[in-house]
Amino acid sequence: MSGSPRSEALFAESLRHTPGGVNSPVRAFRGVGGQPFFVQSARGARITDVDGRELIDYVLTWGPAILGHAHPRVIEAVKAAADRGTSFGIPNPLEVDLAVRVKSLVPSVEKIRFCNSGTEACMSAIRLARGFTRRDTIVKFDGCYHGHGDSLLVKAGSGALTLGNPDSAGVPADFAKHTLVLPFNDPDALRAAFAAHGNTIATVILEVVPANAGLYLPRPGFLELLRELTRAHGSLLIADEVMTGFRVAPGGAQSVFGLVPDLSTFGKIIGGGLPVGAFGGRADVMDLLAPLGPVYQAGTLSGNPLAMAAGLATLDELVAGNAYARLEALGARLQAGMEDAARSAGIPVRFQRIGSMFCAYFVEREVWNLADALHADRARFARFFHGMLDRGVYLAPSQFEAGFLSTAHTEADIDATVRAAAETFRTLA
Ligand code: KE4
């Protein structure tokens, strides 16, 4: 972004101390070129950078800020909790309150364990599934991202895909060989994998709505087949709802698509912007976890009162109001405006959305899997990203990430975004 002297100076300094100058790779703008700006503060649907520029934010710290940034109810809850101490390492009442609240919203969760990130949640759920089934093989889908646990950094999405290294260095071949990667929405590949390996497959983990290679949806029948095959072969089904949980519906994507997984993973929204993760599901599986059973999993800050308080305030605010109807209306308005703007400029854009999560692929075709997504014009997306940034709109800095809306976005924000998009599309023709 032109004219950002303080961000430029901070980035130069950060590069001296932190690899790539960032604490998470996707923030480095490698997918779009240029360098990241630094945020001074954020409120509602807006972020303000260290050079005083205000931007309409569609990244929302990658999903957690579904109420917008610094929502008064969340801030108040965190302040009140902090006044009582920040972490105890001993059970506190808020852990029970949030467990009860998540269970009330997601019926497939009979028991839950909190941790500190989505990665930890997915890593732990995989270990638990392997312990429960006494099998080693896991199945994931290409382009899906389930955090940076060793077993899962195989043809992964998000930052790994953005940087073009979906298979990370440092993961022993002996780990990766237990991970089968299938194309998403491919029933034949699914059937063949179970026919060949069914009795060794511990679990299949999926993003019910893959949103780490942009955003695409399960084709009708795919999830039903997956549930049928996993059940028939004694494999557990893990729904990774770190991004979709409490985002696409109070009960997550599983409630939208009628999927009943054995385990689910959560993160982001249930921490209200503080570090949190969780995994939960069938009690007979969860009870294999230490201290009850032989599968070890632990964390110093797991269930810490600040994250629990922020998560409770977020879920209470979401469920109390008509948040999901508002998020759907805002999403539909954005989609209609963006599609009209692209069409008027003659730019092929495939806008895919579920509720308040979306992706504008620079491609003509429908996108149903990673192979389709890889046809998107990344160079054109990068020019679009910077054009929008220069016009005051911050989109995810990668064609392979989803965008998010919050209840703090207004119709005026959407209309301003669409106007910026119309101007930007015209520069791409
Ligand atoms: P974390 O470890 O980043 O809290 O969660 C990992 C994770 C697990 N599962 C899904 C479906 C996810 O989307 C994520 C993390 N999402 C990315 C954004 N696509 C986090 C952004 C980043 O890596 O900086």
Coordinates of C-alpha atoms and ligand atoms in Angstrom, one line a residue:
M1 CA 0.0 0.0 0.0
S2 CA 1.6 3.2 -1.1
G3 CA 2.4 5.8 1.5
S4 CA 2.8 3.6 4.5
P5 CA 6.1 4.7 6.0
R6 CA 5.5 3.4 9.5
S7 CA 4.4 0.0 8.2
E8 CA 7.5 -0.1 5.9
A9 CA 9.8 0.8 8.8
L10 CA 8.2 -1.8 11.1
F11 CA 8.4 -4.5 8.5
A12 CA 12.1 -3.8 7.9
E13 CA 12.6 -4.1 11.6
S14 CA 10.5 -7.2 12.0
L15 CA 12.5 -8.9 9.2
R16 CA 15.5 -8.6 11.4
H17 CA 13.9 -10.5 14.2
T18 CA 11.2 -12.8 12.8
P19 CA 11.4 -15.2 9.7
G20 CA 9.7 -13.3 6.9
G21 CA 8.8 -10.6 9.3
V22 CA 5.5 -12.3 10.2
N23 CA 4.3 -14.7 12.9
S24 CA 2.2 -16.6 10.4
P25 CA 3.2 -17.1 6.7
V26 CA -0.1 -16.1 5.0
R27 CA 0.2 -12.6 6.5
A28 CA 3.4 -12.0 4.4
F29 CA 1.5 -11.0 1.2
R30 CA 3.6 -13.6 -0.7
G31 CA 0.4 -14.5 -2.6
V32 CA -0.2 -11.0 -3.8
G33 CA 3.2 -9.3 -3.7
G34 CA 4.2 -6.2 -1.8
Q35 CA 4.5 -6.3 2.0
P36 CA 2.1 -6.4 4.9
F37 CA 0.9 -3.3 6.7
F38 CA 0.9 -3.1 10.5
V39 CA -2.4 -2.7 12.4
Q40 CA -2.6 -0.1 15.2
S41 CA -6.2 -0.8 16.2
A42 CA -9.4 -2.3 15.1
R43 CA -13.1 -1.7 15.8
G44 CA -16.2 -3.0 14.2
A45 CA -15.7 -3.7 10.6
R46 CA -12.6 -1.5 10.3
I47 CA -8.9 -1.8 11.0
T48 CA -6.6 1.2 11.3
D49 CA -3.0 0.8 10.3
V50 CA 0.0 2.4 11.9
D51 CA 0.0 5.2 9.3
G52 CA -3.6 6.1 10.2
R53 CA -5.3 4.5 7.2
E54 CA -8.7 3.0 7.9
L55 CA -9.7 -0.1 5.9
I56 CA -12.9 -2.1 5.7
D57 CA -11.8 -5.5 6.9
Y58 CA -13.0 -8.7 5.2
V59 CA -10.4 -10.9 6.9
L60 CA -11.5 -10.4 10.5
T61 CA -8.4 -12.0 11.9
W62 CA -9.2 -15.0 9.7
G63 CA -12.7 -15.5 11.0
P64 CA -12.9 -15.0 14.8
A65 CA -14.2 -11.4 14.7
I66 CA -17.7 -12.4 13.6
L67 CA -19.1 -9.6 15.7
G68 CA -16.6 -7.1 14.4
H69 CA -13.4 -6.1 16.2
A70 CA -13.5 -5.0 19.8
H71 CA -17.1 -5.7 20.4
P72 CA -18.1 -4.0 23.7
R73 CA -19.6 -7.2 25.1
V74 CA -16.5 -9.2 24.4
I75 CA -14.1 -6.6 25.6
E76 CA -16.1 -6.2 28.8
A77 CA -16.1 -9.9 29.4
V78 CA -12.3 -10.2 28.9
K79 CA -11.7 -7.2 31.2
A80 CA -13.8 -8.7 33.9
A81 CA -12.1 -12.1 33.6
A82 CA -8.7 -10.5 33.5
D83 CA -9.4 -8.6 36.8
R84 CA -9.8 -12.0 38.4
G85 CA -6.5 -13.3 37.0
T86 CA -5.4 -14.4 33.5
S87 CA -4.7 -18.1 33.9
F88 CA -4.9 -20.6 36.8
G89 CA -3.9 -24.0 35.5
I90 CA -6.7 -25.3 37.6
P91 CA -10.3 -25.8 36.4
N92 CA -12.4 -22.6 36.4
P93 CA -16.2 -22.2 36.0
L94 CA -15.9 -20.6 32.6
E95 CA -14.5 -23.8 31.1
V96 CA -17.7 -25.6 32.2
D97 CA -19.9 -22.7 30.9
L98 CA -18.4 -22.7 27.4
A99 CA -18.4 -26.6 27.2
V100 CA -22.2 -26.5 28.0
R101 CA -22.8 -23.7 25.5
V102 CA -21.0 -25.5 22.7
K103 CA -22.8 -28.8 23.4
S104 CA -26.1 -26.9 23.4
L105 CA -25.4 -25.7 19.9
V106 CA -23.7 -28.7 18.3
P107 CA -25.6 -31.9 19.3
S108 CA -22.9 -34.3 18.0
V109 CA -20.6 -33.0 20.7
E110 CA -21.2 -35.1 23.8
K111 CA -17.9 -34.2 25.4
I112 CA -15.3 -31.5 24.6
R113 CA -11.7 -30.7 25.4
F114 CA -10.4 -27.1 25.0
C115 CA -6.9 -26.3 23.8
N116 CA -5.1 -23.3 22.3
S117 CA -5.4 -23.4 18.5
G118 CA -7.2 -25.1 15.7
T119 CA -3.9 -26.9 14.9
E120 CA -3.9 -28.4 18.4
A121 CA -7.5 -29.4 18.1
C122 CA -7.0 -31.2 14.7
M123 CA -3.7 -32.8 15.8
S124 CA -5.3 -34.0 19.0
A125 CA -8.5 -35.3 17.3
I126 CA -6.3 -37.3 14.8
R127 CA -4.3 -38.8 17.7
L128 CA -7.6 -39.7 19.5
A129 CA -9.0 -41.3 16.4
R130 CA -5.9 -43.4 15.9
G131 CA -5.9 -44.4 19.6
F132 CA -9.6 -45.3 19.5
T133 CA -9.4 -47.4 16.2
R134 CA -5.8 -48.6 16.8
R135 CA -5.2 -47.8 13.2
D136 CA -2.5 -45.4 11.6
T137 CA -3.9 -44.3 8.2
I138 CA -5.7 -41.0 8.0
V139 CA -7.4 -39.5 5.0
K140 CA -7.6 -35.8 4.1
F141 CA -8.6 -34.0 1.0
D142 CA -6.2 -31.9 -1.1
G143 CA -6.4 -28.2 -0.6
C144 CA -8.0 -28.7 2.9
Y145 CA -6.0 -27.2 5.7
H146 CA -6.2 -28.5 9.3
G147 CA -3.4 -26.6 10.9
H148 CA 0.3 -27.3 10.8
G149 CA 0.4 -30.7 12.6
D150 CA 2.9 -33.0 10.9
S151 CA 0.4 -35.6 9.7
L152 CA -1.7 -32.9 8.1
L153 CA 0.8 -30.9 6.2
V154 CA 0.3 -33.1 3.1
K155 CA -1.1 -31.3 0.1
A156 CA -2.5 -28.7 2.6
G157 CA -4.3 -25.5 1.7
S158 CA -4.1 -22.0 3.2
G159 CA -0.6 -20.5 3.6
A160 CA 1.0 -23.8 2.5
L161 CA -0.8 -23.7 -0.8
T162 CA -0.3 -19.9 -1.2
L163 CA 3.4 -20.4 -0.8
G164 CA 3.3 -23.3 -3.3
N165 CA 4.6 -25.8 -0.8
P166 CA 1.6 -27.8 0.2
D167 CA 3.9 -30.5 1.6
S168 CA 6.2 -29.0 4.2
A169 CA 9.9 -29.8 4.7
G170 CA 10.7 -31.3 8.0
V171 CA 7.8 -33.9 8.0
P172 CA 9.4 -37.3 8.1
A173 CA 8.3 -39.6 5.2
D174 CA 7.3 -42.1 7.8
F175 CA 4.7 -39.6 9.0
A176 CA 3.4 -38.5 5.6
K177 CA 3.1 -42.1 4.4
H178 CA 0.2 -42.7 6.8
T179 CA -1.7 -39.8 5.2
L180 CA -3.8 -40.6 2.2
V181 CA -4.9 -37.5 0.2
L182 CA -7.9 -37.6 -2.0
P183 CA -9.6 -35.1 -4.3
F184 CA -12.6 -33.5 -2.6
N185 CA -16.1 -34.2 -4.1
D186 CA -14.8 -37.3 -5.9
P187 CA -17.0 -40.3 -4.9
D188 CA -15.0 -42.8 -7.0
A189 CA -11.7 -41.8 -5.4
L190 CA -13.4 -42.2 -2.0
R191 CA -14.8 -45.6 -2.8
A192 CA -11.5 -46.8 -4.2
A193 CA -9.6 -45.6 -1.1
F194 CA -11.9 -47.5 1.2
A195 CA -11.9 -50.6 -1.0
A196 CA -8.1 -50.6 -0.9
H197 CA -7.4 -49.4 2.7
G198 CA -10.7 -49.4 4.5
N199 CA -9.7 -51.6 7.4
T200 CA -6.5 -49.5 8.1
I201 CA -8.2 -46.1 7.9
A202 CA -8.4 -44.6 11.4
T203 CA -10.2 -41.5 10.3
V204 CA -11.2 -39.1 7.6
I205 CA -10.8 -35.4 8.4
L206 CA -12.4 -32.8 6.3
E207 CA -13.5 -29.2 6.1
V208 CA -17.2 -29.7 5.4
V209 CA -16.9 -26.5 3.4
P210 CA -13.3 -26.3 2.2
A211 CA -12.2 -22.7 2.6
N212 CA -8.5 -22.9 2.5
A213 CA -8.2 -23.1 -1.2
G214 CA -10.7 -20.3 -1.7
L215 CA -14.2 -21.7 -0.9
Y216 CA -16.1 -24.5 -2.5
L217 CA -19.1 -26.6 -1.3
P218 CA -19.7 -30.4 -1.0
R219 CA -21.6 -31.7 -4.0
P220 CA -24.9 -33.4 -3.2
G221 CA -24.4 -36.9 -1.9
F222 CA -20.7 -36.6 -1.2
L223 CA -21.0 -36.1 2.6
E224 CA -23.6 -38.9 2.8
L225 CA -21.2 -41.3 1.0
L226 CA -18.3 -40.3 3.2
R227 CA -20.4 -41.0 6.3
E228 CA -21.6 -44.3 5.0
L229 CA -18.1 -45.5 4.1
T230 CA -16.5 -44.4 7.3
R231 CA -19.3 -46.1 9.3
A232 CA -19.0 -49.3 7.2
H233 CA -15.3 -49.6 7.8
G234 CA -15.1 -48.6 11.4
S235 CA -13.3 -45.3 10.6
L236 CA -14.0 -42.1 12.5
L237 CA -15.2 -39.0 10.7
I238 CA -13.7 -35.7 11.9
A239 CA -15.5 -32.5 10.8
D240 CA -13.0 -29.7 11.0
E241 CA -15.2 -26.7 12.0
V242 CA -12.4 -24.4 13.1
M243 CA -13.5 -21.9 10.4
T244 CA -17.2 -22.9 9.8
G245 CA -18.1 -23.6 13.4
F246 CA -20.6 -20.9 14.6
R247 CA -19.8 -19.0 11.4
V248 CA -22.2 -20.6 8.8
A249 CA -24.8 -21.5 11.4
P250 CA -25.1 -21.8 15.2
G251 CA -24.5 -25.6 14.8
G252 CA -21.7 -25.2 12.2
A253 CA -21.5 -26.6 8.7
Q254 CA -22.5 -30.0 10.0
S255 CA -25.9 -28.7 10.9
V256 CA -26.3 -27.0 7.4
F257 CA -25.5 -30.3 5.6
G258 CA -27.0 -32.8 8.1
L259 CA -23.7 -34.4 8.8
V260 CA -23.2 -36.2 12.1
P261 CA -19.4 -36.7 12.6
D262 CA -17.8 -38.7 15.3
L263 CA -15.6 -35.8 16.3
S264 CA -15.5 -32.1 15.4
T265 CA -12.7 -29.5 15.8
F266 CA -13.3 -25.9 16.6
G267 CA -11.3 -22.7 17.0
K268 CA -11.4 -19.0 16.0
I269 CA -15.0 -17.8 17.0
I270 CA -15.2 -19.8 20.2
G271 CA -12.2 -17.7 21.5
G272 CA -13.7 -14.4 20.3
G273 CA -10.2 -13.5 19.0
L274 CA -8.2 -15.0 21.9
P275 CA -6.1 -18.1 21.4
V276 CA -8.4 -21.1 21.6
G277 CA -9.1 -24.5 20.0
A278 CA -11.4 -27.3 21.0
F279 CA -12.3 -30.8 19.9
G280 CA -15.3 -32.9 20.9
G281 CA -17.8 -35.5 19.9
R282 CA -18.8 -39.0 20.9
A283 CA -18.3 -39.6 24.6
D284 CA -17.1 -43.1 24.1
V285 CA -14.3 -41.7 21.9
M286 CA -13.5 -38.6 24.0
D287 CA -13.2 -40.7 27.2
L288 CA -10.1 -42.3 25.8
L289 CA -8.3 -39.0 26.6
A290 CA -6.0 -38.7 29.6
P291 CA -6.6 -38.7 32.5
L292 CA -9.4 -41.2 31.8
G293 CA -7.7 -43.2 29.0
P294 CA -4.5 -43.9 27.2
V295 CA -4.5 -41.0 24.6
Y296 CA -2.4 -38.2 26.0
Q297 CA -3.3 -34.5 25.3
A298 CA -2.6 -31.5 27.5
G299 CA -2.0 -27.7 27.5
T300 CA -0.9 -25.1 30.1
L301 CA -3.4 -22.5 28.9
S302 CA -6.1 -24.8 27.8
G303 CA -9.5 -23.5 29.0
N304 CA -7.9 -20.2 30.3
P305 CA -10.5 -17.8 31.6
L306 CA -9.9 -15.0 29.2
A307 CA -10.5 -17.1 26.1
M308 CA -13.4 -18.8 27.7
A309 CA -15.0 -15.4 28.6
A310 CA -14.4 -14.0 25.1
G311 CA -15.9 -17.1 23.5
L312 CA -18.9 -17.1 25.8
A313 CA -19.6 -13.4 25.1
T314 CA -19.3 -14.0 21.4
L315 CA -21.6 -17.0 21.2
D316 CA -24.1 -15.4 23.5
E317 CA -24.2 -12.3 21.3
L318 CA -24.4 -14.4 18.2
V319 CA -27.2 -16.5 19.4
A320 CA -29.2 -13.8 21.2
G321 CA -29.6 -11.6 18.2
N322 CA -30.6 -12.5 14.6
A323 CA -27.0 -12.5 13.6
Y324 CA -27.2 -15.2 11.0
A325 CA -30.1 -13.7 9.1
R326 CA -28.1 -10.4 9.1
L327 CA -24.9 -12.1 8.0
E328 CA -26.8 -13.9 5.2
A329 CA -28.3 -10.6 4.0
L330 CA -24.9 -8.8 4.0
G331 CA -23.3 -11.8 2.1
A332 CA -26.0 -11.8 -0.5
R333 CA -25.7 -8.0 -1.0
L334 CA -21.9 -8.3 -1.4
Q335 CA -22.2 -11.2 -3.8
A336 CA -24.8 -9.5 -6.0
G337 CA -22.8 -6.3 -6.1
M338 CA -19.5 -8.0 -6.9
E339 CA -21.0 -10.2 -9.6
D340 CA -22.6 -7.2 -11.3
A341 CA -19.4 -5.2 -11.1
A342 CA -17.3 -8.0 -12.6
R343 CA -19.8 -8.7 -15.3
S344 CA -20.0 -5.0 -16.3
A345 CA -16.2 -4.8 -16.5
G346 CA -16.1 -8.1 -18.5
I347 CA -13.9 -9.8 -15.9
P348 CA -14.6 -13.5 -15.3
V349 CA -15.1 -13.9 -11.6
R350 CA -16.7 -16.9 -9.9
F351 CA -18.0 -15.7 -6.5
Q352 CA -18.7 -18.6 -4.2
R353 CA -20.3 -18.1 -0.8
I354 CA -22.0 -19.7 2.1
G355 CA -23.5 -17.2 4.5
S356 CA -20.8 -14.8 5.6
M357 CA -17.9 -16.7 4.1
F358 CA -16.9 -16.2 0.5
C359 CA -14.2 -16.3 -2.2
A360 CA -14.0 -14.4 -5.5
Y361 CA -12.1 -16.7 -7.8
F362 CA -10.7 -15.1 -11.0
V363 CA -11.9 -17.9 -13.2
E364 CA -15.0 -18.6 -15.4
R365 CA -15.7 -22.2 -14.3
E366 CA -17.5 -23.4 -11.1
V367 CA -15.0 -24.5 -8.4
W368 CA -15.7 -27.8 -6.7
N369 CA -12.2 -28.9 -5.7
L370 CA -8.6 -27.9 -5.6
A371 CA -7.9 -28.7 -9.3
D372 CA -10.7 -26.3 -10.3
A373 CA -9.4 -23.6 -7.9
L374 CA -5.9 -23.9 -9.3
H375 CA -7.2 -22.6 -12.6
A376 CA -7.9 -19.2 -11.0
D377 CA -5.8 -16.3 -12.4
R378 CA -3.6 -15.5 -9.4
A379 CA -1.8 -12.6 -11.1
R380 CA -5.2 -10.9 -11.8
F381 CA -6.3 -11.6 -8.2
A382 CA -3.1 -10.0 -6.9
R383 CA -3.8 -6.8 -9.0
F384 CA -7.4 -6.8 -7.7
F385 CA -6.2 -7.2 -4.1
H386 CA -3.9 -4.2 -4.3
G387 CA -6.5 -2.1 -6.2
M388 CA -9.0 -2.8 -3.4
L389 CA -6.4 -2.1 -0.7
D390 CA -5.6 1.2 -2.3
R391 CA -9.3 2.0 -2.3
G392 CA -9.6 1.2 1.4
V393 CA -10.8 -2.4 1.4
Y394 CA -8.7 -5.2 2.9
L395 CA -9.4 -8.7 1.4
A396 CA -7.5 -11.9 2.3
P397 CA -4.0 -11.6 0.7
S398 CA -4.3 -14.8 -1.3
Q399 CA -6.6 -16.2 -3.9
F400 CA -6.7 -19.4 -1.8
E401 CA -8.3 -17.9 1.3
A402 CA -11.8 -17.1 2.2
G403 CA -13.2 -13.7 3.1
F404 CA -15.5 -13.0 6.0
L405 CA -18.3 -10.7 7.0
S406 CA -19.3 -9.6 10.5
T407 CA -22.4 -8.3 12.2
A408 CA -20.6 -4.9 12.4
H409 CA -20.5 -4.6 8.6
T410 CA -23.2 -2.2 7.3
E411 CA -25.0 -2.0 4.0
A412 CA -23.0 1.2 3.4
D413 CA -19.8 -0.7 3.9
I414 CA -20.9 -3.3 1.3
D415 CA -22.0 -0.6 -1.2
A416 CA -18.6 1.2 -0.7
T417 CA -16.8 -2.1 -1.3
V418 CA -18.8 -2.8 -4.5
R419 CA -18.0 0.7 -5.8
A420 CA -14.3 0.1 -5.1
A421 CA -14.6 -3.3 -6.8
A422 CA -16.3 -1.8 -9.9
E423 CA -13.4 0.7 -10.2
T424 CA -10.8 -1.9 -9.6
F425 CA -12.3 -4.4 -12.1
R426 CA -12.1 -1.7 -14.8
T427 CA -8.4 -1.5 -14.3
L428 CA -8.0 -5.2 -14.9
A429 CA -9.7 -5.4 -18.3
Ligands
KE4_1 P1 -5.0 -22.4 13.9 O1 -3.9 -23.3 14.4 O2 -4.4 -21.4 12.9 O3 -5.8 -21.7 15.0 O4 -6.1 -23.2 13.1 C1 -5.7 -24.1 12.1 C2 -6.9 -24.4 11.1 C3 -7.5 -25.6 11.2 N1 -8.6 -25.8 10.4 C4 -9.1 -24.9 9.6 C5 -10.3 -25.3 8.7 C6 -8.5 -23.7 9.4 O5 -8.9 -22.8 8.5 C7 -7.3 -23.4 10.2 C8 -6.6 -22.0 10.1 N2 -7.1 -21.1 9.2 C9 -6.0 -20.3 8.6 C10 -6.7 -19.3 7.6 N3 -7.1 -20.0 6.4 C11 -5.3 -19.5 9.7 C12 -4.5 -18.3 9.2 C13 -3.0 -18.4 9.4 O6 -2.5 -19.6 9.2 O7 -2.4 -17.4 9.8

